[in-house]
Short mmCIF file of N, CA and C in Angstrom, two decimals:
data_model
loop_
_atom_site.label_atom_id
_atom_site.label_comp_id
_atom_site.label_asym_id
_atom_site.label_seq_id
_atom_site.Cartn_x
_atom_site.Cartn_y
_atom_site.Cartn_z
N GLN A 930 172.85 51.94 40.01
CA GLN A 930 171.64 52.87 40.70
C GLN A 930 171.84 54.08 41.12
N VAL A 931 171.33 54.57 41.34
CA VAL A 931 172.06 55.95 41.69
C VAL A 931 171.04 56.29 43.36
N GLN A 932 171.46 56.90 44.28
CA GLN A 932 171.52 56.53 45.30
C GLN A 932 171.38 58.48 45.66
N LEU A 933 170.00 58.74 45.95
CA LEU A 933 169.76 60.82 46.34
C LEU A 933 169.69 60.94 47.56
N VAL A 934 170.63 61.54 48.19
CA VAL A 934 170.24 62.10 49.67
C VAL A 934 170.06 63.56 49.86
N GLU A 935 168.76 63.74 50.37
CA GLU A 935 168.61 64.97 50.62
C GLU A 935 168.66 65.34 51.61
N SER A 936 168.23 67.12 51.81
CA SER A 936 168.47 67.54 52.99
C SER A 936 168.43 69.32 52.84
N GLY A 937 167.67 69.88 53.90
CA GLY A 937 167.02 71.00 53.99
C GLY A 937 165.43 71.07 54.54
N GLY A 938 164.73 71.57 53.97
CA GLY A 938 163.45 71.94 54.22
C GLY A 938 162.98 72.16 55.74
N GLY A 939 161.74 72.50 55.98
CA GLY A 939 161.59 72.87 57.41
C GLY A 939 160.29 73.45 57.52
N LEU A 940 159.79 74.56 58.47
CA LEU A 940 158.80 75.32 58.31
C LEU A 940 159.25 76.71 58.32
N VAL A 941 158.56 77.64 57.31
CA VAL A 941 158.89 78.99 56.88
C VAL A 941 157.67 79.77 57.12
N GLN A 942 157.72 81.16 57.02
CA GLN A 942 156.60 81.93 57.06
C GLN A 942 156.62 82.33 55.58
N ALA A 943 154.94 82.73 55.56
CA ALA A 943 154.90 82.86 53.73
C ALA A 943 155.82 84.24 53.55
N GLY A 944 156.83 84.31 52.17
CA GLY A 944 157.19 85.58 52.14
C GLY A 944 159.27 84.79 51.92
N GLY A 945 158.90 83.99 52.32
CA GLY A 945 160.21 83.07 53.45
C GLY A 945 161.21 82.51 51.99
N SER A 946 162.05 81.73 52.58
CA SER A 946 163.30 81.07 51.71
C SER A 946 163.85 80.07 52.71
N LEU A 947 163.84 79.09 51.54
CA LEU A 947 164.43 77.74 52.04
C LEU A 947 165.22 77.04 50.75
N ARG A 948 166.43 76.80 51.48
CA ARG A 948 167.29 76.00 50.05
C ARG A 948 167.53 74.79 50.41
N LEU A 949 167.08 73.85 49.38
CA LEU A 949 166.84 72.42 49.71
C LEU A 949 168.18 72.05 48.50
N SER A 950 168.67 70.66 49.48
CA SER A 950 169.99 70.19 48.24
C SER A 950 169.84 68.87 48.60
N CYS A 951 170.29 68.24 47.14
CA CYS A 951 170.15 66.26 47.04
C CYS A 951 171.89 66.34 46.61
N ALA A 952 172.02 64.96 46.96
CA ALA A 952 173.16 64.82 46.78
C ALA A 952 173.53 63.21 46.01
N ALA A 953 174.30 63.82 44.86
CA ALA A 953 173.53 61.84 44.12
C ALA A 953 174.98 61.48 44.09
N SER A 954 174.40 59.97 44.67
CA SER A 954 175.81 59.03 44.69
C SER A 954 175.68 57.83 43.89
N GLY A 955 176.45 57.31 43.12
CA GLY A 955 176.94 55.50 42.46
C GLY A 955 176.74 56.29 41.15
N ARG A 956 176.33 55.48 40.19
CA ARG A 956 176.67 55.94 38.54
C ARG A 956 176.13 56.38 38.08
N THR A 957 176.37 57.56 37.41
CA THR A 957 175.74 58.76 36.45
C THR A 957 176.24 59.02 35.18
N PHE A 958 175.69 59.23 34.48
CA PHE A 958 176.31 59.66 33.02
C PHE A 958 176.28 61.24 32.09
N SER A 959 176.84 61.77 31.51
CA SER A 959 177.27 63.18 31.21
C SER A 959 176.07 63.18 30.93
N SER A 960 174.87 62.93 30.27
CA SER A 960 173.63 63.66 29.71
C SER A 960 172.85 63.60 31.21
N TYR A 961 172.81 62.87 32.12
CA TYR A 961 172.33 62.98 33.50
C TYR A 961 171.49 64.26 33.92
N GLY A 962 170.37 63.88 34.34
CA GLY A 962 169.41 65.42 34.41
C GLY A 962 169.13 65.01 35.98
N MET A 963 168.56 66.04 36.96
CA MET A 963 168.29 65.98 38.07
C MET A 963 167.35 67.30 37.65
N GLY A 964 166.40 66.80 38.90
CA GLY A 964 165.21 68.09 39.31
C GLY A 964 164.45 67.51 40.79
N TRP A 965 162.76 68.32 40.62
CA TRP A 965 162.65 68.58 41.93
C TRP A 965 161.17 68.24 41.59
N PHE A 966 160.62 67.46 42.20
CA PHE A 966 158.80 67.26 41.91
C PHE A 966 158.64 67.78 43.76
N ARG A 967 157.38 68.08 43.85
CA ARG A 967 156.59 68.26 45.16
C ARG A 967 154.84 67.55 45.03
N GLN A 968 154.76 67.47 46.47
CA GLN A 968 153.31 66.11 46.21
C GLN A 968 152.34 66.55 47.89
N ALA A 969 151.43 67.52 47.86
CA ALA A 969 151.12 67.73 48.53
C ALA A 969 149.86 66.61 49.05
N PRO A 970 149.13 66.50 49.93
CA PRO A 970 148.42 65.54 50.50
C PRO A 970 147.36 65.74 49.83
N GLY A 971 146.51 64.40 49.26
CA GLY A 971 145.44 64.33 48.59
C GLY A 971 145.76 64.60 47.01
N LYS A 972 147.06 64.98 46.41
CA LYS A 972 147.56 65.33 45.30
C LYS A 972 148.50 64.86 44.79
N GLU A 973 148.36 65.09 42.79
CA GLU A 973 149.56 64.12 42.57
C GLU A 973 150.87 64.51 42.76
N ARG A 974 152.00 63.70 42.35
CA ARG A 974 153.29 64.42 42.51
C ARG A 974 153.92 65.58 41.37
N GLU A 975 153.83 66.63 41.38
CA GLU A 975 154.05 67.53 40.39
C GLU A 975 155.13 67.80 40.12
N PHE A 976 155.39 68.38 39.06
CA PHE A 976 157.24 68.91 38.50
C PHE A 976 157.17 69.93 39.12
N VAL A 977 158.54 70.32 39.25
CA VAL A 977 158.62 72.02 39.92
C VAL A 977 159.98 72.43 39.10
N ALA A 978 161.02 71.50 39.28
CA ALA A 978 162.14 71.78 38.10
C ALA A 978 163.06 71.59 38.01
N ALA A 979 163.90 71.22 37.05
CA ALA A 979 164.84 70.57 36.85
C ALA A 979 166.10 71.49 35.92
N ILE A 980 167.47 70.72 35.89
CA ILE A 980 168.40 70.74 35.30
C ILE A 980 169.41 69.87 34.93
N SER A 981 170.28 69.72 33.45
CA SER A 981 170.92 69.18 32.63
C SER A 981 172.23 68.95 33.65
N TRP A 982 172.84 67.63 34.02
CA TRP A 982 173.56 68.10 34.59
C TRP A 982 175.49 68.37 33.82
N SER A 983 175.47 68.08 33.14
CA SER A 983 176.32 68.99 31.94
C SER A 983 176.54 70.08 31.44
N VAL A 984 175.68 70.21 30.92
CA VAL A 984 175.39 71.78 30.29
C VAL A 984 174.54 72.49 31.61
N GLY A 985 173.49 72.36 31.97
CA GLY A 985 172.76 73.61 33.02
C GLY A 985 171.83 73.90 32.40
N PHE A 986 171.00 73.26 31.31
CA PHE A 986 169.71 73.27 31.14
C PHE A 986 168.85 73.09 32.04
N THR A 987 167.67 74.73 32.11
CA THR A 987 166.94 74.32 33.30
C THR A 987 165.45 74.91 32.99
N SER A 988 165.02 74.24 33.73
CA SER A 988 163.28 74.49 33.41
C SER A 988 162.39 73.97 34.86
N TYR A 989 161.03 75.44 34.20
CA TYR A 989 160.55 75.26 35.80
C TYR A 989 159.18 75.15 35.45
N SER A 990 158.35 74.86 36.26
CA SER A 990 156.46 74.87 36.13
C SER A 990 156.91 76.30 36.31
N ASP A 991 155.23 76.69 35.61
CA ASP A 991 154.41 78.18 35.74
C ASP A 991 154.61 78.61 37.16
N SER A 992 154.01 77.61 38.00
CA SER A 992 154.24 77.90 39.42
C SER A 992 154.84 78.62 40.38
N VAL A 993 156.22 77.90 40.13
CA VAL A 993 157.58 78.45 40.75
C VAL A 993 158.35 79.44 40.23
N LYS A 994 158.25 79.69 38.57
CA LYS A 994 158.79 80.09 37.92
C LYS A 994 159.09 81.69 38.51
N GLY A 995 160.31 82.12 38.79
CA GLY A 995 160.25 83.56 38.77
C GLY A 995 160.49 83.51 40.48
N ARG A 996 160.69 82.51 41.05
CA ARG A 996 160.53 82.29 42.51
C ARG A 996 161.25 81.39 43.12
N PHE A 997 161.88 80.55 42.27
CA PHE A 997 162.60 79.52 42.41
C PHE A 997 163.52 79.14 41.12
N SER A 998 164.71 78.73 41.72
CA SER A 998 165.72 78.59 41.67
C SER A 998 166.98 76.80 41.34
N ILE A 999 167.07 76.11 40.42
CA ILE A 999 167.67 75.13 40.43
C ILE A 999 168.77 75.53 39.94
N SER A 1000 169.97 74.96 40.85
CA SER A 1000 171.37 74.70 40.34
C SER A 1000 172.46 74.08 40.40
N ARG A 1001 173.22 73.42 40.15
CA ARG A 1001 174.04 71.95 40.58
C ARG A 1001 175.89 72.85 40.92
N ASP A 1002 175.97 72.24 41.99
CA ASP A 1002 177.63 71.81 42.00
C ASP A 1002 178.08 70.19 40.99
N LEU A 1003 178.94 71.06 40.46
CA LEU A 1003 179.77 69.29 39.47
C LEU A 1003 180.28 68.35 40.73
N ALA A 1004 181.27 68.94 41.31
CA ALA A 1004 182.54 68.69 42.36
C ALA A 1004 181.97 67.81 43.28
N LYS A 1005 180.57 67.95 43.64
CA LYS A 1005 180.16 67.61 44.39
C LYS A 1005 179.28 66.36 44.10
N ASN A 1006 178.66 66.45 43.54
CA ASN A 1006 177.31 65.76 42.62
C ASN A 1006 175.98 66.19 43.90
N THR A 1007 175.72 67.64 43.57
CA THR A 1007 174.43 67.87 44.36
C THR A 1007 174.19 69.11 43.79
N VAL A 1008 172.85 68.70 43.64
CA VAL A 1008 171.66 69.76 43.08
C VAL A 1008 171.10 70.54 44.18
N PHE A 1009 170.41 71.73 43.78
CA PHE A 1009 169.87 72.69 44.88
C PHE A 1009 168.70 73.22 44.49
N LEU A 1010 167.14 73.09 45.23
CA LEU A 1010 166.71 74.62 44.93
C LEU A 1010 166.49 75.26 45.84
N GLN A 1011 166.91 76.32 45.12
CA GLN A 1011 166.55 78.15 46.15
C GLN A 1011 165.10 78.23 46.13
N MET A 1012 164.42 78.19 46.80
CA MET A 1012 162.94 79.16 47.09
C MET A 1012 162.62 80.18 47.92
N ASN A 1013 162.32 80.76 47.19
CA ASN A 1013 161.66 82.63 47.75
C ASN A 1013 160.37 82.64 47.12
N SER A 1014 160.09 83.60 47.94
CA SER A 1014 159.01 84.22 48.26
C SER A 1014 157.85 82.85 48.08
N LEU A 1015 158.17 82.45 49.36
CA LEU A 1015 157.37 81.13 49.29
C LEU A 1015 155.80 81.39 49.81
N LYS A 1016 155.36 80.56 49.67
CA LYS A 1016 153.42 81.00 49.92
C LYS A 1016 152.85 79.63 50.19
N PRO A 1017 152.02 79.54 50.90
CA PRO A 1017 151.38 78.51 51.79
C PRO A 1017 150.82 77.26 50.80
N GLU A 1018 150.60 77.88 49.29
CA GLU A 1018 150.46 76.77 48.72
C GLU A 1018 151.51 75.92 48.23
N ASP A 1019 153.08 76.44 48.47
CA ASP A 1019 153.91 75.58 48.37
C ASP A 1019 154.14 74.36 48.64
N THR A 1020 153.66 74.43 50.29
CA THR A 1020 153.26 73.33 51.54
C THR A 1020 153.01 72.42 50.56
N ALA A 1021 154.28 71.26 50.22
CA ALA A 1021 154.10 69.95 49.88
C ALA A 1021 155.74 69.01 50.39
N VAL A 1022 155.58 67.62 50.27
CA VAL A 1022 157.10 66.82 50.18
C VAL A 1022 157.67 67.18 49.00
N TYR A 1023 158.59 67.57 49.24
CA TYR A 1023 159.68 67.74 47.78
C TYR A 1023 160.76 66.53 47.49
N TYR A 1024 160.54 66.27 46.91
CA TYR A 1024 161.42 64.88 46.42
C TYR A 1024 162.34 65.28 44.95
N CYS A 1025 163.26 65.24 44.99
CA CYS A 1025 164.51 64.95 44.78
C CYS A 1025 164.16 63.87 43.22
N ALA A 1026 164.97 64.21 42.31
CA ALA A 1026 164.84 63.16 41.61
C ALA A 1026 165.50 63.57 40.38
N ALA A 1027 165.65 62.28 39.37
CA ALA A 1027 166.87 61.72 38.31
C ALA A 1027 166.31 61.03 37.16
N ARG A 1028 166.69 61.37 36.04
CA ARG A 1028 167.09 60.62 35.23
C ARG A 1028 168.37 60.50 34.49
N ARG A 1029 168.26 59.35 33.29
CA ARG A 1029 169.15 59.05 32.99
C ARG A 1029 169.46 59.77 31.77
N PHE A 1030 168.63 60.63 31.06
CA PHE A 1030 168.93 61.58 29.91
C PHE A 1030 167.60 62.61 29.75
N TYR A 1031 168.60 64.00 30.05
CA TYR A 1031 167.70 65.30 30.49
C TYR A 1031 167.10 65.83 29.12
N GLY A 1032 165.82 65.98 29.51
CA GLY A 1032 164.62 66.00 28.51
C GLY A 1032 164.17 67.70 29.31
N SER A 1033 163.44 68.75 28.40
CA SER A 1033 163.11 69.96 28.77
C SER A 1033 161.32 69.39 29.77
N SER A 1034 160.61 68.58 29.05
CA SER A 1034 159.31 68.08 29.33
C SER A 1034 159.30 66.54 30.56
N TRP A 1035 159.27 67.00 31.89
CA TRP A 1035 159.70 66.19 32.72
C TRP A 1035 158.52 65.48 33.68
N THR A 1036 157.78 64.15 33.60
CA THR A 1036 156.52 63.26 33.70
C THR A 1036 157.32 62.52 35.11
N ARG A 1037 156.26 61.88 35.57
CA ARG A 1037 156.93 61.14 36.56
C ARG A 1037 156.70 59.17 35.99
N ASP A 1038 156.59 59.24 34.65
CA ASP A 1038 157.04 58.12 34.32
C ASP A 1038 158.60 58.39 33.51
N LEU A 1039 158.83 59.20 33.29
CA LEU A 1039 160.67 59.06 33.14
C LEU A 1039 161.19 59.14 34.04
N ILE A 1040 161.01 59.43 35.53
CA ILE A 1040 161.95 59.19 36.65
C ILE A 1040 162.67 58.11 37.14
N ASP A 1041 163.80 58.17 36.74
CA ASP A 1041 164.27 56.96 37.01
C ASP A 1041 164.72 56.13 38.41
N TYR A 1042 165.30 57.43 39.48
CA TYR A 1042 165.46 57.44 40.07
C TYR A 1042 164.34 58.70 41.66
N TRP A 1043 164.49 58.42 43.01
CA TRP A 1043 163.96 59.26 43.78
C TRP A 1043 164.67 59.12 44.79
N GLY A 1044 164.26 60.34 45.63
CA GLY A 1044 164.72 60.71 47.29
C GLY A 1044 164.07 60.57 47.98
N GLN A 1045 164.29 60.35 49.03
CA GLN A 1045 163.02 59.91 50.08
C GLN A 1045 162.17 61.26 50.66
N GLY A 1046 162.15 62.55 49.84
CA GLY A 1046 161.89 63.48 50.19
C GLY A 1046 161.15 64.32 51.77
N THR A 1047 161.34 65.68 51.49
CA THR A 1047 161.49 66.76 52.19
C THR A 1047 160.75 67.40 52.69
N GLN A 1048 160.18 67.93 53.65
CA GLN A 1048 158.69 68.32 53.92
C GLN A 1048 158.86 70.28 53.61
N VAL A 1049 158.69 70.39 53.33
CA VAL A 1049 158.39 72.06 53.59
C VAL A 1049 156.75 72.33 53.17
N THR A 1050 156.95 73.13 54.04
CA THR A 1050 155.43 74.32 55.06
C THR A 1050 155.63 75.47 55.33
N VAL A 1051 155.06 76.21 54.56
CA VAL A 1051 154.62 77.52 54.66
C VAL A 1051 153.26 77.98 55.52
N SER A 1052 154.24 78.93 56.27
CA SER A 1052 152.19 78.88 57.06
C SER A 1052 152.55 80.57 57.16
N SER A 1053 150.78 80.75 57.03
CA SER A 1053 149.94 81.98 56.96
C SER A 1053 150.65 82.99 57.46
#
């Protein structure tokens, strides 16, 4: 199994930036994929961004494209989410996610492992 440990998050004003990190431990695979979902109160958990572990292909939801950037540190088994130009509608709990085989389309049913979640609050 894979353990996901998150850090970052917090309170930021609109237009500001935050950087989330997620460290993976345990067994991983060459085709492993990691990404981020978010969930606001009363709403379903939605896809944000993902990256393939070995190659570095990335994908983003339309709502964050151009503002968020996902990256990885292979040596530290860590994925990052750089969030810029934050908006109040970005307020949510952000979850690190992992799947055994990377794909360009990410849905909740395809996720094999979840992090504990990190609260991101963007004020007006």
